[in-house]
Amino acid sequence: MKTMWAPWRMEYILANKSDTCIFCEAISDQDGLTLYKGDSTLVVMNKFPYINGHLLVAPVRHVAALGQLERMEKGDLLETVEQSIEILKSAMGPDGFNVGLNLGKVAGAGVEEHLHFHIVPRWFGDTNALTVFADVRVIPEHLKATYNNLKPYFKKISITGE
Ligand SMILES: [Zn+2]
């Protein structure tokens, strides 16, 4: 992988390799990346983003497949995805989004055992149209700055059904 600007890489290298699931860890937290924690869903910053503002939306329950979610959890999950998109629109003004699930290692899932949606904001002229799938990552703003920008918006988030 070719990384063009990557202060987070050092944190990654220095981080303890643990078996703990990053999403379940985020629920008990203090990683400084968790933007929202509700009863059934959570939103975290991707620590290794494809692009600035790359968010991950997951159910609170540690499940690997959509089929393991209750109907209400699915609704809350999709609503959290939608509200996260709205927040990114307000806070960062992207021109579009890539939103999706990577299911299985072959599809690029980093954390296979805990289902999560990727929300990747896109701007006209952001490197190239294949940023999301390519191995080149360009991060113009430090993760913490983006977190501080987004966090106040997520304080106002409310998911129906919770
Ligand atoms: Zn988990």
Short mmCIF file of C-alpha atoms and ligand atoms in Angstrom, two decimals:
data_model
loop_
_atom_site.label_atom_id
_atom_site.label_comp_id
_atom_site.label_asym_id
_atom_site.label_seq_id
_atom_site.Cartn_x
_atom_site.Cartn_y
_atom_site.Cartn_z
CA MET A 1 0.00 0.00 0.00
CA LYS A 2 1.17 3.49 -0.85
CA THR A 3 0.33 6.03 1.82
CA MET A 4 0.93 9.66 1.04
CA TRP A 5 0.35 11.24 4.46
CA ALA A 6 -0.16 9.05 7.44
CA PRO A 7 0.45 10.18 11.04
CA TRP A 8 -2.03 7.52 12.16
CA ARG A 9 0.25 4.77 10.88
CA MET A 10 2.56 5.23 13.86
CA GLU A 11 -0.37 4.81 16.24
CA TYR A 12 -1.27 1.64 14.39
CA ILE A 13 2.25 0.30 14.67
CA LEU A 14 2.44 1.23 18.37
CA ALA A 15 -1.06 -0.03 19.20
CA ASN A 16 -1.36 -3.26 21.13
CA LYS A 17 -2.52 -6.02 18.90
CA SER A 18 -5.56 -7.27 20.76
CA ASP A 19 -8.33 -9.69 19.99
CA THR A 20 -10.94 -7.22 21.14
CA CYS A 21 -13.43 -6.13 18.50
CA ILE A 22 -12.96 -2.41 17.72
CA PHE A 23 -16.71 -1.80 17.65
CA CYS A 24 -17.38 -3.54 20.95
CA GLU A 25 -14.40 -1.64 22.36
CA ALA A 26 -15.92 1.61 21.07
CA ILE A 27 -19.08 0.90 23.06
CA SER A 28 -17.12 0.99 26.31
CA ASP A 29 -14.88 3.54 24.61
CA GLN A 30 -12.29 6.20 25.30
CA ASP A 31 -10.60 5.81 21.95
CA GLY A 32 -11.61 9.33 20.95
CA LEU A 33 -13.03 8.08 17.66
CA THR A 34 -16.59 7.28 18.71
CA LEU A 35 -18.97 9.94 17.44
CA TYR A 36 -22.26 8.39 18.52
CA LYS A 37 -23.45 5.62 20.80
CA GLY A 38 -27.15 4.81 20.90
CA ASP A 39 -29.08 1.85 22.29
CA SER A 40 -28.76 -0.17 19.10
CA THR A 41 -26.27 1.61 16.83
CA LEU A 42 -22.93 3.41 16.95
CA VAL A 43 -20.84 5.62 14.68
CA VAL A 44 -17.04 5.65 14.78
CA MET A 45 -14.38 7.36 12.71
CA ASN A 46 -12.38 4.90 10.65
CA LYS A 47 -8.93 4.97 12.24
CA PHE A 48 -7.43 4.01 8.88
CA PRO A 49 -9.61 6.10 6.54
CA TYR A 50 -9.75 5.95 2.77
CA ILE A 51 -10.44 9.66 2.85
CA ASN A 52 -11.17 12.44 5.31
CA GLY A 53 -14.56 11.93 7.02
CA HIS A 54 -14.68 8.15 6.44
CA LEU A 55 -17.20 6.86 9.01
CA LEU A 56 -18.25 3.40 10.15
CA VAL A 57 -21.81 2.69 11.29
CA ALA A 58 -22.40 -0.54 13.23
CA PRO A 59 -25.06 -2.23 15.31
CA VAL A 60 -24.23 -2.34 19.03
CA ARG A 61 -24.68 -6.11 18.99
CA HIS A 62 -21.64 -8.12 17.88
CA VAL A 63 -23.09 -9.88 14.82
CA ALA A 64 -21.51 -10.64 11.45
CA ALA A 65 -24.51 -10.69 9.11
CA LEU A 66 -27.58 -8.61 8.32
CA GLY A 67 -29.69 -11.71 8.84
CA GLN A 68 -28.66 -11.85 12.51
CA LEU A 69 -30.21 -8.45 13.20
CA GLU A 70 -33.74 -7.91 14.46
CA ARG A 71 -36.04 -5.95 12.16
CA MET A 72 -35.87 -2.87 14.41
CA GLU A 73 -32.08 -3.00 14.55
CA LYS A 74 -31.99 -2.99 10.75
CA GLY A 75 -34.23 0.08 10.72
CA ASP A 76 -32.09 1.87 13.30
CA LEU A 77 -28.93 0.96 11.41
CA LEU A 78 -30.20 2.39 8.13
CA GLU A 79 -31.46 5.48 9.88
CA THR A 80 -28.08 6.00 11.52
CA VAL A 81 -26.44 5.68 8.08
CA GLU A 82 -28.84 8.28 6.72
CA GLN A 83 -28.28 10.74 9.58
CA SER A 84 -24.52 10.29 9.35
CA ILE A 85 -24.70 11.19 5.67
CA GLU A 86 -26.73 14.31 6.52
CA ILE A 87 -24.16 15.31 9.14
CA LEU A 88 -21.27 14.88 6.71
CA LYS A 89 -23.18 16.98 4.17
CA SER A 90 -23.60 19.79 6.71
CA ALA A 91 -20.12 19.57 8.21
CA MET A 92 -17.93 18.84 5.21
CA GLY A 93 -19.97 19.59 2.09
CA PRO A 94 -18.97 16.59 -0.02
CA ASP A 95 -20.25 16.18 -3.59
CA GLY A 96 -21.30 12.56 -3.09
CA PHE A 97 -20.81 9.38 -1.05
CA ASN A 98 -19.79 5.77 -1.35
CA VAL A 99 -21.83 3.76 1.16
CA GLY A 100 -21.57 0.04 1.59
CA LEU A 101 -20.79 -3.19 3.37
CA ASN A 102 -17.66 -5.25 2.91
CA LEU A 103 -18.70 -8.80 3.71
CA GLY A 104 -15.84 -11.26 4.03
CA LYS A 105 -12.08 -10.83 3.80
CA VAL A 106 -12.14 -11.22 0.02
CA ALA A 107 -14.41 -8.16 -0.17
CA GLY A 108 -11.98 -6.14 1.91
CA ALA A 109 -13.55 -6.49 5.35
CA GLY A 110 -11.02 -5.51 8.02
CA VAL A 111 -13.28 -6.54 10.88
CA GLU A 112 -15.32 -9.46 9.58
CA GLU A 113 -17.04 -10.52 12.77
CA HIS A 114 -18.85 -7.25 13.53
CA LEU A 115 -21.06 -5.94 10.73
CA HIS A 116 -20.48 -2.29 9.75
CA PHE A 117 -21.39 0.13 6.98
CA HIS A 118 -18.70 2.32 5.45
CA ILE A 119 -19.65 5.89 4.64
CA VAL A 120 -17.04 7.52 2.44
CA PRO A 121 -17.61 11.16 1.47
CA ARG A 122 -16.44 12.10 -2.02
CA TRP A 123 -15.43 15.37 -3.59
CA PHE A 124 -15.02 16.24 -7.23
CA GLY A 125 -11.30 16.05 -7.85
CA ASP A 126 -10.48 13.94 -4.77
CA THR A 127 -7.49 12.10 -6.20
CA ASN A 128 -9.47 9.94 -8.67
CA ALA A 129 -12.69 8.03 -9.11
CA LEU A 130 -11.12 4.84 -7.76
CA THR A 131 -9.92 6.22 -4.42
CA VAL A 132 -12.22 3.95 -2.48
CA PHE A 133 -10.87 0.81 -4.06
CA ALA A 134 -7.28 1.81 -4.67
CA ASP A 135 -4.40 1.44 -2.25
CA VAL A 136 -3.50 5.12 -2.33
CA ARG A 137 -4.82 7.13 0.56
CA VAL A 138 -4.69 10.90 0.76
CA ILE A 139 -5.74 12.43 4.06
CA PRO A 140 -5.55 16.22 4.03
CA GLU A 141 -6.78 16.71 7.59
CA HIS A 142 -5.75 14.93 10.76
CA LEU A 143 -8.26 12.46 12.16
CA LYS A 144 -8.64 14.36 15.43
CA ALA A 145 -9.50 17.61 13.67
CA THR A 146 -12.22 15.83 11.70
CA TYR A 147 -13.49 14.22 14.89
CA ASN A 148 -13.71 17.61 16.61
CA ASN A 149 -15.55 19.00 13.60
CA LEU A 150 -18.13 16.18 13.50
CA LYS A 151 -18.68 15.42 17.20
CA PRO A 152 -21.05 18.37 17.95
CA TYR A 153 -23.38 17.28 15.13
CA PHE A 154 -23.64 13.77 16.52
CA LYS A 155 -24.69 15.13 19.93
CA LYS A 156 -27.98 16.08 18.28
CA ILE A 157 -28.57 12.77 16.53
CA SER A 158 -31.66 10.79 17.54
CA ILE A 159 -32.67 7.45 16.12
CA THR A 160 -36.34 6.55 16.13
CA GLY A 161 -37.04 3.35 17.97
CA GLU A 162 -34.39 4.00 20.61
ZN ZN B 1 -17.95 -6.45 18.12
#
